[in-house]
Amino acid sequence: MVPYATTADGHPEKDECFEDNEIKSNSLPKLEILYFNVMTFTFLHLSALYGLYLGFTSVKWATIGLGIIFYFFAEIGITAGAHRLWSHRSYKAKLPLEILLMVFNSMAFQNTALSWARDHRVHHKCPDTNGDPHNANRGFFYSHVGWLMTKKSDEVIKQGKLCDVADLYSNPVLRFQKKYAVPFIGTLCFVLPTLIPMYFWGETLNNAWHFNMFRYVINLNATFCVNSVVHKWGYKPYDKNICPTQNV
């Protein structure tokens, strides 16, 4: 069951999405395809498939091990960082832990943690309506990755502006990541996992780069499945009419 979104001080937000009939799922706005994003995700997944092939044929075991380590660090950065800490404020973290989670989150490169948390708060504020960035009523593919291949609707943009994210913008750790996003995230997600195997155990550039692309795409799809698979398969013990399900 989808938990309520909260304001920066922890109080439940008002459910404008359910009070405004204009953003109900029975009047889906037309999508505008972002062809650059389509080509980008196509390239990423083709590179990942090639990386998987290399993993079975020529990639060294040490490179595979490093990929597994980066995968789990990146997942911690998304689940414990962007999701539980910054989106939902489920716990408090001291500065060293918060910095570590920001570093791990950068290994995942799913936009900045600030943008990730904002979109996730909007999702919980407006679940499965036109205000939801990845509205499951648009179908499996859209909620999985299609929402990143299309322009945000006016309603999603509106709800994003209405969402209380003052705590995120006042966080110096998140502001640092946002300010230096391109060099910082690019280095942690792509450069380091490519250079480390080449320098320390003589992996080829082709193998190191493409196997890391495989790792990165697996990280992406692990997150995407929460928006798609979890809304399609599972059981609904509380409300049979909502899209989210309970999963073991």
CSV table of C-alpha atoms in Angstrom, one decimal:
chain,number,residue,atom,x,y,z
A,1,MET,CA,0.0,0.0,0.0
A,2,VAL,CA,1.3,3.4,-0.9
A,3,PRO,CA,2.3,5.5,2.2
A,4,TYR,CA,1.3,9.1,2.5
A,5,ALA,CA,3.7,11.7,1.3
A,6,THR,CA,4.8,14.1,4.0
A,7,THR,CA,6.0,17.7,4.2
A,8,ALA,CA,9.5,18.7,5.3
A,9,ASP,CA,8.4,18.8,8.9
A,10,GLY,CA,6.9,15.3,8.7
A,11,HIS,CA,3.2,16.1,8.4
A,12,PRO,CA,1.0,14.4,5.8
A,13,GLU,CA,0.5,16.3,2.6
A,14,LYS,CA,-2.9,17.2,1.4
A,15,ASP,CA,-4.0,14.9,-1.4
A,16,GLU,CA,-4.7,17.4,-4.1
A,17,CYS,CA,-4.3,14.7,-6.8
A,18,PHE,CA,-7.3,12.9,-5.6
A,19,GLU,CA,-9.4,16.0,-5.3
A,20,ASP,CA,-8.8,17.2,-8.8
A,21,ASN,CA,-10.7,15.2,-11.4
A,22,GLU,CA,-8.5,16.6,-14.2
A,23,ILE,CA,-5.6,14.4,-13.3
A,24,LYS,CA,-7.5,11.2,-12.8
A,25,SER,CA,-6.2,8.3,-14.9
A,26,ASN,CA,-9.3,8.2,-17.2
A,27,SER,CA,-8.0,11.3,-19.0
A,28,LEU,CA,-4.4,10.6,-19.8
A,29,PRO,CA,-2.6,13.5,-21.5
A,30,LYS,CA,-0.8,12.9,-24.8
A,31,LEU,CA,2.8,11.9,-24.6
A,32,GLU,CA,5.7,13.8,-26.2
A,33,ILE,CA,8.5,11.4,-27.1
A,34,LEU,CA,12.1,12.6,-26.3
A,35,TYR,CA,14.0,10.9,-29.1
A,36,PHE,CA,17.4,11.7,-27.6
A,37,ASN,CA,16.4,9.8,-24.5
A,38,VAL,CA,15.1,6.9,-26.6
A,39,MET,CA,18.4,6.6,-28.4
A,40,THR,CA,20.3,6.9,-25.1
A,41,PHE,CA,18.5,4.1,-23.4
A,42,THR,CA,18.7,2.0,-26.6
A,43,PHE,CA,22.5,2.5,-26.6
A,44,LEU,CA,22.8,1.7,-22.9
A,45,HIS,CA,20.9,-1.6,-23.2
A,46,LEU,CA,22.8,-2.6,-26.4
A,47,SER,CA,26.1,-1.9,-24.6
A,48,ALA,CA,24.9,-3.9,-21.6
A,49,LEU,CA,24.0,-6.9,-23.8
A,50,TYR,CA,27.5,-6.7,-25.3
A,51,GLY,CA,29.0,-6.4,-21.8
A,52,LEU,CA,27.1,-9.5,-20.8
A,53,TYR,CA,28.5,-11.4,-23.8
A,54,LEU,CA,32.0,-10.3,-22.9
A,55,GLY,CA,31.4,-11.4,-19.3
A,56,PHE,CA,30.9,-14.9,-20.5
A,57,THR,CA,33.8,-14.9,-23.0
A,58,SER,CA,36.7,-12.7,-22.0
A,59,VAL,CA,36.2,-10.5,-18.9
A,60,LYS,CA,38.4,-11.3,-16.0
A,61,TRP,CA,37.0,-12.6,-12.8
A,62,ALA,CA,38.4,-9.7,-10.9
A,63,THR,CA,36.4,-7.3,-13.2
A,64,ILE,CA,33.2,-9.3,-12.6
A,65,GLY,CA,33.8,-9.1,-8.8
A,66,LEU,CA,34.3,-5.4,-9.0
A,67,GLY,CA,31.1,-5.0,-11.0
A,68,ILE,CA,29.2,-6.9,-8.3
A,69,ILE,CA,30.7,-4.6,-5.6
A,70,PHE,CA,29.7,-1.5,-7.5
A,71,TYR,CA,26.3,-2.9,-8.1
A,72,PHE,CA,25.6,-3.4,-4.4
A,73,PHE,CA,27.1,-0.1,-3.4
A,74,ALA,CA,24.9,1.6,-6.0
A,75,GLU,CA,21.8,-0.2,-4.8
A,76,ILE,CA,22.6,0.9,-1.2
A,77,GLY,CA,22.9,4.5,-2.5
A,78,ILE,CA,19.4,4.2,-4.1
A,79,THR,CA,17.5,2.2,-1.4
A,80,ALA,CA,19.1,3.4,1.8
A,81,GLY,CA,20.0,6.9,0.4
A,82,ALA,CA,17.7,8.3,-2.2
A,83,HIS,CA,14.7,6.3,-1.1
A,84,ARG,CA,14.5,5.7,2.6
A,85,LEU,CA,16.7,8.6,3.8
A,86,TRP,CA,16.1,11.5,1.4
A,87,SER,CA,12.6,10.7,0.0
A,88,HIS,CA,10.9,9.3,3.1
A,89,ARG,CA,13.1,10.6,5.9
A,90,SER,CA,12.7,7.1,7.5
A,91,TYR,CA,15.8,7.6,9.7
A,92,LYS,CA,18.4,10.1,10.6
A,93,ALA,CA,22.0,9.9,9.3
A,94,LYS,CA,25.1,11.6,10.7
A,95,LEU,CA,27.2,13.5,8.2
A,96,PRO,CA,29.8,10.8,7.4
A,97,LEU,CA,27.0,8.3,6.6
A,98,GLU,CA,25.2,10.8,4.5
A,99,ILE,CA,28.3,11.5,2.5
A,100,LEU,CA,28.9,7.8,2.0
A,101,LEU,CA,25.4,7.3,0.8
A,102,MET,CA,25.7,10.2,-1.6
A,103,VAL,CA,28.9,8.6,-3.0
A,104,PHE,CA,27.1,5.3,-3.4
A,105,ASN,CA,24.1,7.0,-4.9
A,106,SER,CA,26.4,8.6,-7.5
A,107,MET,CA,27.6,5.1,-8.5
A,108,ALA,CA,24.1,4.4,-9.6
A,109,PHE,CA,23.6,7.6,-11.7
A,110,GLN,CA,19.8,7.8,-11.6
A,111,ASN,CA,19.8,11.5,-11.9
A,112,THR,CA,20.9,13.4,-8.7
A,113,ALA,CA,19.6,12.2,-5.4
A,114,LEU,CA,17.7,15.4,-5.0
A,115,SER,CA,15.8,15.0,-8.3
A,116,TRP,CA,15.2,11.3,-7.5
A,117,ALA,CA,13.7,12.1,-4.1
A,118,ARG,CA,11.6,14.9,-5.5
A,119,ASP,CA,10.1,12.7,-8.2
A,120,HIS,CA,9.5,9.9,-5.6
A,121,ARG,CA,7.7,12.2,-3.3
A,122,VAL,CA,5.5,13.3,-6.1
A,123,HIS,CA,4.8,9.7,-6.9
A,124,HIS,CA,3.6,9.0,-3.4
A,125,LYS,CA,1.6,12.2,-3.3
A,126,CYS,CA,-0.2,11.4,-6.6
A,127,PRO,CA,0.1,7.6,-7.0
A,128,ASP,CA,-1.2,6.3,-10.4
A,129,THR,CA,-2.7,9.6,-11.5
A,130,ASN,CA,-1.6,12.1,-14.2
A,131,GLY,CA,0.5,13.8,-11.5
A,132,ASP,CA,2.5,10.6,-11.0
A,133,PRO,CA,5.8,10.8,-12.9
A,134,HIS,CA,5.6,7.1,-13.7
A,135,ASN,CA,1.8,6.5,-13.7
A,136,ALA,CA,1.2,2.7,-13.8
A,137,ASN,CA,-2.1,3.3,-15.5
A,138,ARG,CA,-0.2,4.0,-18.7
A,139,GLY,CA,1.0,0.5,-18.8
A,140,PHE,CA,4.0,-1.7,-17.9
A,141,PHE,CA,6.6,-0.2,-20.3
A,142,TYR,CA,5.7,3.4,-19.4
A,143,SER,CA,6.0,2.8,-15.7
A,144,HIS,CA,9.2,0.8,-16.2
A,145,VAL,CA,11.3,3.1,-18.4
A,146,GLY,CA,8.9,4.9,-20.9
A,147,TRP,CA,8.4,7.8,-18.5
A,148,LEU,CA,12.1,8.6,-18.9
A,149,MET,CA,11.7,8.6,-22.7
A,150,THR,CA,8.9,11.2,-22.8
A,151,LYS,CA,8.5,14.8,-21.7
A,152,LYS,CA,7.0,15.3,-18.3
A,153,SER,CA,3.4,16.3,-18.5
A,154,ASP,CA,2.2,19.7,-17.3
A,155,GLU,CA,0.5,18.0,-14.3
A,156,VAL,CA,3.7,16.2,-13.2
A,157,ILE,CA,5.7,19.5,-13.5
A,158,LYS,CA,3.0,21.3,-11.5
A,159,GLN,CA,2.9,18.7,-8.7
A,160,GLY,CA,6.7,18.7,-8.6
A,161,LYS,CA,6.7,22.4,-8.0
A,162,LEU,CA,4.0,22.0,-5.3
A,163,CYS,CA,5.9,19.2,-3.6
A,164,ASP,CA,7.7,20.3,-0.4
A,165,VAL,CA,11.4,19.7,-1.0
A,166,ALA,CA,12.8,22.5,1.1
A,167,ASP,CA,14.7,20.0,3.2
A,168,LEU,CA,16.4,18.5,0.2
A,169,TYR,CA,17.6,21.9,-1.1
A,170,SER,CA,18.9,22.9,2.3
A,171,ASN,CA,21.0,19.7,2.5
A,172,PRO,CA,24.6,20.6,1.8
A,173,VAL,CA,25.5,17.0,0.8
A,174,LEU,CA,22.7,16.9,-1.9
A,175,ARG,CA,23.6,20.4,-3.0
A,176,PHE,CA,27.2,19.4,-3.6
A,177,GLN,CA,26.1,16.4,-5.7
A,178,LYS,CA,23.8,18.5,-7.7
A,179,LYS,CA,26.3,21.3,-8.3
A,180,TYR,CA,29.1,18.9,-9.4
A,181,ALA,CA,26.8,16.2,-10.9
A,182,VAL,CA,28.5,15.7,-14.3
A,183,PRO,CA,32.1,15.3,-13.2
A,184,PHE,CA,31.4,13.7,-9.8
A,185,ILE,CA,28.7,11.2,-10.9
A,186,GLY,CA,30.4,10.5,-14.2
A,187,THR,CA,33.6,9.7,-12.4
A,188,LEU,CA,32.1,7.4,-9.8
A,189,CYS,CA,29.6,5.6,-12.2
A,190,PHE,CA,31.7,5.3,-15.3
A,191,VAL,CA,35.3,6.4,-15.1
A,192,LEU,CA,36.5,4.6,-11.9
A,193,PRO,CA,34.9,1.2,-12.6
A,194,THR,CA,36.5,1.3,-16.0
A,195,LEU,CA,40.0,2.5,-15.0
A,196,ILE,CA,40.4,0.3,-11.9
A,197,PRO,CA,40.3,-3.0,-13.8
A,198,MET,CA,42.6,-1.6,-16.5
A,199,TYR,CA,45.2,-0.3,-14.0
A,200,PHE,CA,45.3,-3.0,-11.4
A,201,TRP,CA,44.9,-6.3,-13.3
A,202,GLY,CA,45.3,-5.4,-17.0
A,203,GLU,CA,41.7,-5.6,-18.2
A,204,THR,CA,41.1,-4.2,-21.7
A,205,LEU,CA,39.3,-1.0,-22.1
A,206,ASN,CA,36.6,-2.7,-24.2
A,207,ASN,CA,36.0,-5.3,-21.5
A,208,ALA,CA,36.1,-2.9,-18.6
A,209,TRP,CA,33.8,-0.3,-20.2
A,210,HIS,CA,31.2,-2.6,-21.5
A,211,PHE,CA,31.0,-4.8,-18.4
A,212,ASN,CA,30.5,-1.7,-16.3
A,213,MET,CA,27.7,-0.7,-18.7
A,214,PHE,CA,26.1,-4.1,-18.0
A,215,ARG,CA,26.4,-3.4,-14.3
A,216,TYR,CA,24.9,0.0,-14.7
A,217,VAL,CA,21.9,-1.1,-16.7
A,218,ILE,CA,21.2,-3.9,-14.2
A,219,ASN,CA,21.2,-1.2,-11.5
A,220,LEU,CA,18.8,0.9,-13.6
A,221,ASN,CA,16.4,-1.9,-14.2
A,222,ALA,CA,16.4,-3.0,-10.6
A,223,THR,CA,15.0,0.4,-9.7
A,224,PHE,CA,12.6,0.4,-12.7
A,225,CYS,CA,11.1,-2.9,-11.6
A,226,VAL,CA,9.8,-1.2,-8.4
A,227,ASN,CA,7.7,1.1,-10.6
A,228,SER,CA,6.5,-1.6,-13.0
A,229,VAL,CA,6.7,-5.1,-11.8
A,230,VAL,CA,5.6,-4.2,-8.2
A,231,HIS,CA,2.6,-2.5,-9.7
A,232,LYS,CA,1.6,-5.5,-11.8
A,233,TRP,CA,2.3,-8.6,-9.8
A,234,GLY,CA,1.6,-9.2,-6.1
A,235,TYR,CA,-1.3,-9.1,-3.8
A,236,LYS,CA,-3.4,-6.3,-2.4
A,237,PRO,CA,-4.5,-7.0,1.1
A,238,TYR,CA,-5.9,-3.5,1.9
A,239,ASP,CA,-7.3,-2.0,-1.3
A,240,LYS,CA,-8.0,-4.0,-4.4
A,241,ASN,CA,-8.5,-0.9,-6.6
A,242,ILE,CA,-5.0,0.5,-6.3
A,243,CYS,CA,-2.1,-0.4,-8.6
A,244,PRO,CA,0.7,-1.0,-6.0
A,245,THR,CA,1.0,-4.5,-4.6
A,246,GLN,CA,2.6,-6.3,-1.7
A,247,ASN,CA,5.5,-8.5,-2.7
A,248,VAL,CA,7.6,-11.0,-0.9
